mmCIF file of C-alpha atoms in Angstrom:
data_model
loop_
_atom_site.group_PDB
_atom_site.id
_atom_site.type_symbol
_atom_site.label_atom_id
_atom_site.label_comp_id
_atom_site.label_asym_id
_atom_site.label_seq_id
_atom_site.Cartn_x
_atom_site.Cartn_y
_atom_site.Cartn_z
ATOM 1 C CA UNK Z 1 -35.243 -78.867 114.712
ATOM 2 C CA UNK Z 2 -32.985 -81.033 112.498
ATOM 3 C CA UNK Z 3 -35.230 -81.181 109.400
ATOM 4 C CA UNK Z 4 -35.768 -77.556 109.889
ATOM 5 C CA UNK Z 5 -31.527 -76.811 109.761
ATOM 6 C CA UNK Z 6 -31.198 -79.153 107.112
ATOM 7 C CA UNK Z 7 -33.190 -77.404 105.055
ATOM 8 C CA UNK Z 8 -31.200 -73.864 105.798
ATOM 9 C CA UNK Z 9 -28.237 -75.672 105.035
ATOM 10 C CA UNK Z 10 -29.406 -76.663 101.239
ATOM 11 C CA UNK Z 11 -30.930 -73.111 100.944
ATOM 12 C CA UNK Z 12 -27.435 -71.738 101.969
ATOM 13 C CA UNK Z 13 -25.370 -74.441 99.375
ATOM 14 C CA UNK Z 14 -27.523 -73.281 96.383
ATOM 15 C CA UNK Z 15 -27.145 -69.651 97.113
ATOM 16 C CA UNK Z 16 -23.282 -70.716 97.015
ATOM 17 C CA UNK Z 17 -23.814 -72.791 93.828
ATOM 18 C CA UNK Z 18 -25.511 -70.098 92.089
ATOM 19 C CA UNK Z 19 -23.060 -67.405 92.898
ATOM 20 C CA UNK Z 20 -20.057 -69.894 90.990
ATOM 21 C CA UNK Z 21 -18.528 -67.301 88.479
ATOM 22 C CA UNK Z 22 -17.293 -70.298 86.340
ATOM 23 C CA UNK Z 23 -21.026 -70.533 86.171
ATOM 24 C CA UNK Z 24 -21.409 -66.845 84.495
ATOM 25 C CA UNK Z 25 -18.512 -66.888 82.623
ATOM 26 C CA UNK Z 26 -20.017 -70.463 80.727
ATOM 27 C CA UNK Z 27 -23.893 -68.149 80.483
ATOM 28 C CA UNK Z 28 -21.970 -65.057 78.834
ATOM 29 C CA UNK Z 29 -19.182 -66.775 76.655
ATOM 30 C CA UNK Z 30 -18.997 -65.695 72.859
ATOM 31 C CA UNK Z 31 -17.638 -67.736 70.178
ATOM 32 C CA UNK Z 32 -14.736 -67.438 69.083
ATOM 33 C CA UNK Z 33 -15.186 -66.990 65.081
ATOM 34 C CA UNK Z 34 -18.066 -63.839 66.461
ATOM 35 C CA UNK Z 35 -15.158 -62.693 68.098
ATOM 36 C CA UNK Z 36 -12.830 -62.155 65.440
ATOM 37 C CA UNK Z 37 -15.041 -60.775 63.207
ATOM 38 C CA UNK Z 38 -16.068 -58.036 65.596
ATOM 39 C CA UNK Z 39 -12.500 -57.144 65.950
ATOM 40 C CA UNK Z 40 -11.755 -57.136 62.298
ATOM 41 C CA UNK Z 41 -14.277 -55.282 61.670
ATOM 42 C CA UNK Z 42 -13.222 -52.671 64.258
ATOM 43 C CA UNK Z 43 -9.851 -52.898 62.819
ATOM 44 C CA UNK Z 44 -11.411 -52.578 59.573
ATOM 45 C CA UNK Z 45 -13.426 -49.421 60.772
ATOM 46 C CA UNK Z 46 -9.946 -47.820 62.251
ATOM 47 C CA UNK Z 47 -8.029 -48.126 59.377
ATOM 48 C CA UNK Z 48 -10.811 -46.646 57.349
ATOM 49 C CA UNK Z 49 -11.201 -43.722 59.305
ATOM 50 C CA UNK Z 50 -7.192 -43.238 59.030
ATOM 51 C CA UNK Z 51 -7.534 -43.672 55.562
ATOM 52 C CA UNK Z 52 -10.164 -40.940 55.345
ATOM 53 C CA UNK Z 53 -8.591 -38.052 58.141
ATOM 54 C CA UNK Z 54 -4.866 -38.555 55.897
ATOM 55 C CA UNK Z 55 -6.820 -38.243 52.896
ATOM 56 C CA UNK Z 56 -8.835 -35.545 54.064
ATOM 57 C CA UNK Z 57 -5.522 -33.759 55.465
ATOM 58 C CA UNK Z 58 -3.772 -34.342 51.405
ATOM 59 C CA UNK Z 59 -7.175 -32.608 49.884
ATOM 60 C CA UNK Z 60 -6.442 -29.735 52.687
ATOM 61 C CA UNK Z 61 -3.158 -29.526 51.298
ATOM 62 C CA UNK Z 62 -3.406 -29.728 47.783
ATOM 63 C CA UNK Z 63 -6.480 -26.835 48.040
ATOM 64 C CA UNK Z 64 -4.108 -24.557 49.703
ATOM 65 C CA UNK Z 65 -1.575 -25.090 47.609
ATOM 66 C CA UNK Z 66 -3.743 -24.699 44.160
ATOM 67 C CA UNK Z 67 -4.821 -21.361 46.471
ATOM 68 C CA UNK Z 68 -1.403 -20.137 46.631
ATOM 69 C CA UNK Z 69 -0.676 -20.909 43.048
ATOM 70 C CA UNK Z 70 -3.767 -19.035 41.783
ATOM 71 C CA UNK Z 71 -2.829 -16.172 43.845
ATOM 72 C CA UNK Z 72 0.733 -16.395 42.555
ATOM 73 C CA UNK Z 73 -0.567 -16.827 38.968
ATOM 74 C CA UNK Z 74 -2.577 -13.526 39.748
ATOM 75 C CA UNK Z 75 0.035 -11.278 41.135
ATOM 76 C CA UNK Z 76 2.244 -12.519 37.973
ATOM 77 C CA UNK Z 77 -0.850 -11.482 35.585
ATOM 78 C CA UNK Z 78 -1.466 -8.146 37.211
ATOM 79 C CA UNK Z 79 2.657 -7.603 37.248
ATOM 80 C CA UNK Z 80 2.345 -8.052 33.126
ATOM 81 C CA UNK Z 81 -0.376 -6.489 32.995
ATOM 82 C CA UNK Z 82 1.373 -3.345 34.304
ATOM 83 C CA UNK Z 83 3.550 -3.872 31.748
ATOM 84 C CA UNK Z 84 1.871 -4.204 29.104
ATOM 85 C CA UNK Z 85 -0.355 -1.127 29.961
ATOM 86 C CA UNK Z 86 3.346 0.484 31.116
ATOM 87 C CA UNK Z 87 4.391 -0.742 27.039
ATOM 88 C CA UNK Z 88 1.271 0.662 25.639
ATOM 89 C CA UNK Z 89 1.345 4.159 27.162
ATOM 90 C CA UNK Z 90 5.643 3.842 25.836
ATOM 91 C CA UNK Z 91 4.074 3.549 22.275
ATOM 92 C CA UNK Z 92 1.692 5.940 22.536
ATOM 93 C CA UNK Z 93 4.340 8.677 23.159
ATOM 94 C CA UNK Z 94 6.372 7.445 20.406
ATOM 95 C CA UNK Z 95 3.525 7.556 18.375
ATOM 96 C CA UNK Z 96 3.063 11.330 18.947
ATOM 97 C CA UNK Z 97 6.614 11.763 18.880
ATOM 98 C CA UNK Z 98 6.710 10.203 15.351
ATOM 99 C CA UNK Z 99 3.607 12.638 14.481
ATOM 100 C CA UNK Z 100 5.579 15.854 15.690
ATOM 101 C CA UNK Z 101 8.678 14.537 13.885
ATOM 102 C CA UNK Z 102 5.969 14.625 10.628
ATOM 103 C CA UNK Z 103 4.840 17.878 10.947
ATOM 104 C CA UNK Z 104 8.738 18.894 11.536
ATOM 105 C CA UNK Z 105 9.265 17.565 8.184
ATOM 106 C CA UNK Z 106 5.979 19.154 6.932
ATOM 107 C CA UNK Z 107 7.472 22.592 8.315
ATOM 108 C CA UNK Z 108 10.377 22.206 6.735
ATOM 109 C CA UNK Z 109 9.310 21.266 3.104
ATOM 110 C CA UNK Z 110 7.397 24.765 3.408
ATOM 111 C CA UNK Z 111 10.231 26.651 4.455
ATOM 112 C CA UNK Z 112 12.226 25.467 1.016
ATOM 113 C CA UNK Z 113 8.996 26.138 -0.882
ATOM 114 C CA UNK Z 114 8.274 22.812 -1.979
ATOM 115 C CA UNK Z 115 4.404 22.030 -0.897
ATOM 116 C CA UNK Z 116 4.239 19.925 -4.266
ATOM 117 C CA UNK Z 117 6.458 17.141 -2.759
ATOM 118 C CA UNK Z 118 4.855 16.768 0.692
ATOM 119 C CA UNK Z 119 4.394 13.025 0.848
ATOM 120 C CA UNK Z 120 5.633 12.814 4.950
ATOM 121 C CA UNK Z 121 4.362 9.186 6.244
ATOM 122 C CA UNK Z 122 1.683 9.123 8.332
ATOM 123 C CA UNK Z 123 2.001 5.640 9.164
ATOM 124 C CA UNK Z 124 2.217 4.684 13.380
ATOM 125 C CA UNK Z 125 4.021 2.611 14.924
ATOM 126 C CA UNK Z 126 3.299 -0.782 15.157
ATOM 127 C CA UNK Z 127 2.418 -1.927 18.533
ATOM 128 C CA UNK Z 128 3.396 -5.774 18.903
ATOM 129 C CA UNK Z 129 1.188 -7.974 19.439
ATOM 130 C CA UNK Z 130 1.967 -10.875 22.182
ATOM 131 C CA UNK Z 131 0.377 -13.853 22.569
ATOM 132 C CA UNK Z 132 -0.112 -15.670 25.855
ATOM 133 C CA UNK Z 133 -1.933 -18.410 25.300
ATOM 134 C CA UNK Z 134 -0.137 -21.278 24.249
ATOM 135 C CA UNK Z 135 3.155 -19.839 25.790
ATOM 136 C CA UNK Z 136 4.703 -20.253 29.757
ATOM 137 C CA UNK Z 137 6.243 -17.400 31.747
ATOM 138 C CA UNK Z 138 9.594 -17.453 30.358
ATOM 139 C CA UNK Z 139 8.227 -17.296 27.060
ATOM 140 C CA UNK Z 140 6.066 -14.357 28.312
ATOM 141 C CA UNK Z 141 9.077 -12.699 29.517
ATOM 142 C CA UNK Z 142 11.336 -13.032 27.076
ATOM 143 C CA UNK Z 143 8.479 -11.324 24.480
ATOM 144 C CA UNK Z 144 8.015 -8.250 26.848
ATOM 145 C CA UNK Z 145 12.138 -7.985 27.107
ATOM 146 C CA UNK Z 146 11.921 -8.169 23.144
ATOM 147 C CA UNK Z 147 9.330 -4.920 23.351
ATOM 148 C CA UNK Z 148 11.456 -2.795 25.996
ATOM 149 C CA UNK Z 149 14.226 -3.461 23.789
ATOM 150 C CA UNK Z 150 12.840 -2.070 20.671
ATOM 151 C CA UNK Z 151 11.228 0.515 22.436
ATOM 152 C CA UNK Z 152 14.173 1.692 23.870
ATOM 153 C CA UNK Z 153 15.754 1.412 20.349
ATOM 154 C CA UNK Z 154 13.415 3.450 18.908
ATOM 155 C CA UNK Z 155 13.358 6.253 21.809
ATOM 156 C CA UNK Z 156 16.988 6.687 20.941
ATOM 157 C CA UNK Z 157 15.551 6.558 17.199
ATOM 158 C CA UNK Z 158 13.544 9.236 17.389
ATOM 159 C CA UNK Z 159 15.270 11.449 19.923
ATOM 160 C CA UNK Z 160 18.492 11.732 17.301
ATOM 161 C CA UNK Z 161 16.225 11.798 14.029
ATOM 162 C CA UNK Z 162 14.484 15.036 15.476
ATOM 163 C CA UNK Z 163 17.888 16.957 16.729
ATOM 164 C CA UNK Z 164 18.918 16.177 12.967
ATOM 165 C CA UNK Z 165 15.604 17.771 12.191
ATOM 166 C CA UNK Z 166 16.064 20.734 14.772
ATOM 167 C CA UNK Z 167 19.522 21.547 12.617
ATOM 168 C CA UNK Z 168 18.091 21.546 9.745
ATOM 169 C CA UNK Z 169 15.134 23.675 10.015
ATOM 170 C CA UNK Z 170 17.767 26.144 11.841
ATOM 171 C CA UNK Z 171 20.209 26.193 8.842
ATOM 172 C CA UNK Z 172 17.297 26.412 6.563
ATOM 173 C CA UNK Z 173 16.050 29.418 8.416
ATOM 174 C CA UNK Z 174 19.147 30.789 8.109
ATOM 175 C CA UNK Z 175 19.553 30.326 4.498
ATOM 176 C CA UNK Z 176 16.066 31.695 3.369
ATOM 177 C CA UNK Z 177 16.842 34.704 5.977
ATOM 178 C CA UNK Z 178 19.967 35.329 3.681
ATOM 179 C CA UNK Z 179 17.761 35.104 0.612
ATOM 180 C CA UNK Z 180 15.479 37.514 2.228
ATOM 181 C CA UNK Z 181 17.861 39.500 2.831
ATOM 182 C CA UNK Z 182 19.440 39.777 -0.627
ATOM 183 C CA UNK Z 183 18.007 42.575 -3.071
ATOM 184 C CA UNK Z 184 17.379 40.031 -5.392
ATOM 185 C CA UNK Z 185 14.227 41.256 -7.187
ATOM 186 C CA UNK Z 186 13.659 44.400 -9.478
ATOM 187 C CA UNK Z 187 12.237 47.152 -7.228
ATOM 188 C CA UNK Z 188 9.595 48.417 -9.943
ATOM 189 C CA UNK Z 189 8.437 47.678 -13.372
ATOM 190 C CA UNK Z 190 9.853 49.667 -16.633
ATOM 191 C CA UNK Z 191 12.047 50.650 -19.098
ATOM 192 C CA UNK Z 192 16.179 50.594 -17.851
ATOM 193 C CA UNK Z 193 17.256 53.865 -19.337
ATOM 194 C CA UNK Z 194 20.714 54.277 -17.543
ATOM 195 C CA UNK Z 195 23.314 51.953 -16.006
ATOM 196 C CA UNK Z 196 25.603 51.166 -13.224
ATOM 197 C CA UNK Z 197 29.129 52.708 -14.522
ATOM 198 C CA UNK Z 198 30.686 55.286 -16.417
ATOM 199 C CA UNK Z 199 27.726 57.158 -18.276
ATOM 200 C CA UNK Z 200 27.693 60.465 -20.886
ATOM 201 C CA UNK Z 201 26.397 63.493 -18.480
ATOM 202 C CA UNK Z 202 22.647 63.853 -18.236
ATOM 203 C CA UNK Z 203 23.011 67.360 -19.303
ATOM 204 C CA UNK Z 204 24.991 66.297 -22.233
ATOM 205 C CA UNK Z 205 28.496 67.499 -21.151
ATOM 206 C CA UNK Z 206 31.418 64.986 -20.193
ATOM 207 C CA UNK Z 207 30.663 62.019 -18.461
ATOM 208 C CA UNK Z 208 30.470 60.476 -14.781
ATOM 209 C CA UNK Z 209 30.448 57.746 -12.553
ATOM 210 C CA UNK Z 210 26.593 56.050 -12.173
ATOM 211 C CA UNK Z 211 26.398 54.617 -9.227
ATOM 212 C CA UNK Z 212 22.870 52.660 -9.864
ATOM 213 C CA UNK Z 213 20.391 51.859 -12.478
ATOM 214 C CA UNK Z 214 17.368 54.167 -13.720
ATOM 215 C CA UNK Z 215 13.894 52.739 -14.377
ATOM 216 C CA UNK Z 216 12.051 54.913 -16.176
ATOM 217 C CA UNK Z 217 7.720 54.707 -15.966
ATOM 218 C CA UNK Z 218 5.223 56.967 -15.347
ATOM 219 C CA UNK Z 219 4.448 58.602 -12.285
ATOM 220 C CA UNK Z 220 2.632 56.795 -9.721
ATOM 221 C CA UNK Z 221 4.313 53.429 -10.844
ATOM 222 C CA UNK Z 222 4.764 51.386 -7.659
ATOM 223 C CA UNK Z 223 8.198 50.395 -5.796
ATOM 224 C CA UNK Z 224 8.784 47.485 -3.835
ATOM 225 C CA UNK Z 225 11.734 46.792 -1.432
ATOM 226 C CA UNK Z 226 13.567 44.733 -3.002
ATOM 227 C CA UNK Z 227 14.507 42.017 0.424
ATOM 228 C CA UNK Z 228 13.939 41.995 4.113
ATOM 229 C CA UNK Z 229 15.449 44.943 5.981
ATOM 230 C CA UNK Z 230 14.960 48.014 8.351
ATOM 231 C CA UNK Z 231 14.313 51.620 6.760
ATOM 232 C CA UNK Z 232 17.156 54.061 8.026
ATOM 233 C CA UNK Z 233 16.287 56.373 5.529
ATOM 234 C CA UNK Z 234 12.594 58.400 4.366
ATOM 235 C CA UNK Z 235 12.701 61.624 3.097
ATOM 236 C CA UNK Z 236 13.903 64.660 0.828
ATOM 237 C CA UNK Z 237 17.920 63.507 0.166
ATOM 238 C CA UNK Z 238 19.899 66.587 -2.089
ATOM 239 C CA UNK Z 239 19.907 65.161 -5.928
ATOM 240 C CA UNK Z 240 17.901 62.401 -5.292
ATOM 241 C CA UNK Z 241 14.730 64.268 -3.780
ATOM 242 C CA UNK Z 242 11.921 61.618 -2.532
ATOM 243 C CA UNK Z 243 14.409 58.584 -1.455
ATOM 244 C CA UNK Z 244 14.172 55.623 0.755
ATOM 245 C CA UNK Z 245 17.388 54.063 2.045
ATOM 246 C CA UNK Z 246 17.020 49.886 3.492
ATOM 247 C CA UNK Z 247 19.845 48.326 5.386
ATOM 248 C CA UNK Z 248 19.608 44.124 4.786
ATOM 249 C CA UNK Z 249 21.823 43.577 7.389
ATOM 250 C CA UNK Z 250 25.614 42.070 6.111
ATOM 251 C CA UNK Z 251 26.693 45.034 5.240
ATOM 252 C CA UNK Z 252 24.065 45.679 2.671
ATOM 253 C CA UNK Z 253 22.099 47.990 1.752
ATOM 254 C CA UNK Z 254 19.642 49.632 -1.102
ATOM 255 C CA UNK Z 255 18.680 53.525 -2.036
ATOM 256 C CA UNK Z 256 15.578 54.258 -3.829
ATOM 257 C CA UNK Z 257 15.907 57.795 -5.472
ATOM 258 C CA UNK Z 258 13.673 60.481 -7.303
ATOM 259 C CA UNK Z 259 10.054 59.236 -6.018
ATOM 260 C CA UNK Z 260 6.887 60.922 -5.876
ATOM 261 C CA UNK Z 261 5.228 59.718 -2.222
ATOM 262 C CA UNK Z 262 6.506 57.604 0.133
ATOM 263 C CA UNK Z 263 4.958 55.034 2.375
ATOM 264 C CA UNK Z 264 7.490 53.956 4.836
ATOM 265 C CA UNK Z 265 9.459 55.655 7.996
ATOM 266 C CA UNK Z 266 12.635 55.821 9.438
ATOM 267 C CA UNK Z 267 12.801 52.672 11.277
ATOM 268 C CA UNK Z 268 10.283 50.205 10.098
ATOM 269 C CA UNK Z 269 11.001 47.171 9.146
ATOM 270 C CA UNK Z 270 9.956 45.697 5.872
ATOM 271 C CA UNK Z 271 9.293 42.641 3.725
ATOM 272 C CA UNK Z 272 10.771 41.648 0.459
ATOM 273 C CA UNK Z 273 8.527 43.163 -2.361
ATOM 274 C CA UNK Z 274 6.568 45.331 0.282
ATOM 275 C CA UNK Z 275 5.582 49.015 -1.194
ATOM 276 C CA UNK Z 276 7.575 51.413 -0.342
ATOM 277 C CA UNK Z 277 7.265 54.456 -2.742
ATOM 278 C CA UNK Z 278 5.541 55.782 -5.462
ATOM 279 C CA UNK Z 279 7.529 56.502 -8.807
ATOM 280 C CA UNK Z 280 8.640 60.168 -9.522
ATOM 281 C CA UNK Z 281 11.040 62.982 -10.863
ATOM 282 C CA UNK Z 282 12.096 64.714 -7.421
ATOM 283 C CA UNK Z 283 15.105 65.608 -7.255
ATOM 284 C CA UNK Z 284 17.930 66.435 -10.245
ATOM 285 C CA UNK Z 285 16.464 64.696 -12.776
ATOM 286 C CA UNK Z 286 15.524 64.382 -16.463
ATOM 287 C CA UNK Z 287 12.100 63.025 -16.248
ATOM 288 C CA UNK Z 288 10.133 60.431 -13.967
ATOM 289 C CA UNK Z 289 12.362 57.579 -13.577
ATOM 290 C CA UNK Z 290 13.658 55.646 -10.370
ATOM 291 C CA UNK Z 291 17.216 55.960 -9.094
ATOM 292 C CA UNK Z 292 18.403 52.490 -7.796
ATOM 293 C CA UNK Z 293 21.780 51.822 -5.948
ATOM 294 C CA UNK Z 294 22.911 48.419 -3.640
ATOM 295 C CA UNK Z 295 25.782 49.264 -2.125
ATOM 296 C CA UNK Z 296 27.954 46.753 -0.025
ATOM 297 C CA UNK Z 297 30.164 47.995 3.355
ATOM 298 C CA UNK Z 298 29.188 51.272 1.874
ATOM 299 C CA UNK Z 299 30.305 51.079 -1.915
ATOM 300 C CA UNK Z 300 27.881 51.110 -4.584
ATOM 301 C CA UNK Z 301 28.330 48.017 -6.451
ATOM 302 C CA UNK Z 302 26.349 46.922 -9.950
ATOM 303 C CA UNK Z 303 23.007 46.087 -8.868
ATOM 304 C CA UNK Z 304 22.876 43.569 -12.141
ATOM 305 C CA UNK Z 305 25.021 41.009 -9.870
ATOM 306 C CA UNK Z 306 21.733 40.706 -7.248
ATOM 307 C CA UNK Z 307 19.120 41.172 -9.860
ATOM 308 C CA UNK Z 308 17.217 37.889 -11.063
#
């Protein structure tokens, strides 16, 4: 019974010795150089994966901000791109304003009859050329400002240039009205047998007042009006037969006496050197002639002061 408890109590003492913890501590313990490796290597690994999320977080950064400058770099192209297309369209109106301002002057050569001299420049307008790209957005600026500046210029240019044009063709037209106007040609072709002023009688006794000139041709001979005007006479007149009376407006106005036919009315309006008549010897007369008077505010007035 002894041996047998003595042996329980060794079993018991070497369950106790082998449950010692300073026992597994000594089993497990790592050395101390291992040790600090591992942990600067962790430390290592940390600082490398800081490194990389900060770096990371600057690459985020930077790409959004590149983003935002592309997308401001494209709004500012499309904004000057506007203008330029804004500038373009500017020039092509002054361009056709320039080529209406030509044919003005065109016009207006023709209406003082001088086609020879017609040498109007048909050059356009320059458009500017800008270049962008060696140069920064001020510079970029500054060149468009430069463009709506002499755009502007020339606007102002052109809009006072044709006005001056506009007053001119309107005096001009005024001026070869009044030409038109004035009995300034010979109404028919012939031989001047009378003229304007104190004459010896046709039938030979005494002598009177002639108010006009006589052309003398043969019968048929063609008369012309001799300027622009409105007929206010056509028909048989007492002494002068077959006559044709024009008012030219200011006061003026032209008789055509002694014709054979006439191919105008009462009221129509006629050109300068238009037929009119037909020579004759209606009327009192001596033989076929034409009986020509201008008379001003109503007074017959020497028709060798309008004749060419």
């Amino acid at each position: 019974m002894t041996k047998k408890n003595k042996n329980v109590s060794d079993s018991k003492k070497k369950i106790i010795n082998s449950t010692n913890p300073r026992q597994q501590l000594e089993s497990i313990r790592i050395p101390m150089r291992v040790a600090k490796c591992i942990a600067g290597a962790v430390g290592l690994l940390i600082i490398l994966m800081i490194g990389l999320v900060v770096n990371y977080k600057q690459t985020i950064n930077t790409a959004n901000a590149d983003k935002i400058e592309l997308e401001m770099l494209r709004q500012t192209n499309g904004v000057q791109v506007k203008q330029i297309q804004e500038l373009a369209q500017a020039t092509a109106i002054l361009q056709k304003d320039m080529e209406r301002l030509n044919s003005l002057d065109v016009e207006l050569r023709r209406i003082v009859n001088n086609e020879e001299t017609i040498a109007t420049s048909r050059a356009g307008l320059v458009r500017p050329s800008v270049n962008y790209s060696n140069q920064d957005k001020e510079q970029v600026q500054m060149e468009i400002n430069q463009i709506n500046n002499m755009i502007n210029n020339l606007q102002i240019a052109v809009k006072a240039r044709e006005e001056s044009l506009v007053e001119l063709k309107e005096e001009l037209l005024a001026k070869q009205a009044r030409l038109a106007s004035r009995p300034s040609i010979w109404p028919t072709r012939g031989e001047v047998t009378s003229r304007f002023g104190s004459r010896n009688s046709p039938g030979g006794i005494g002598s009177n007042f002639h108010p006009g000139i006589d052309i003398a041709n043969d019968i048929g001979t063609q008369i012309i009006a001799t300027a622009d005007g409105i007929v206010t006479e056509s028909g048989w007149s007492s002494g002068y037969g077959e006559t044709v009376e024009i008012n030219h407006g200011n006061g003026i106005t032209t008789l055509y006496g002694h014709n054979s036919r006439l191919v105008v009315h009462t009221g129509e309006r006629v050109k300068k050197g238009q037929l009119i008549a037909y020579l004759g010897n209606t009327g009192y007369t001596t033989g076929p002639h034409l009986h020509y008077e201008i008379r001003v505010n109503g007074t017959a007035v020497n028709p060798a002061s309008f004749l060419n």
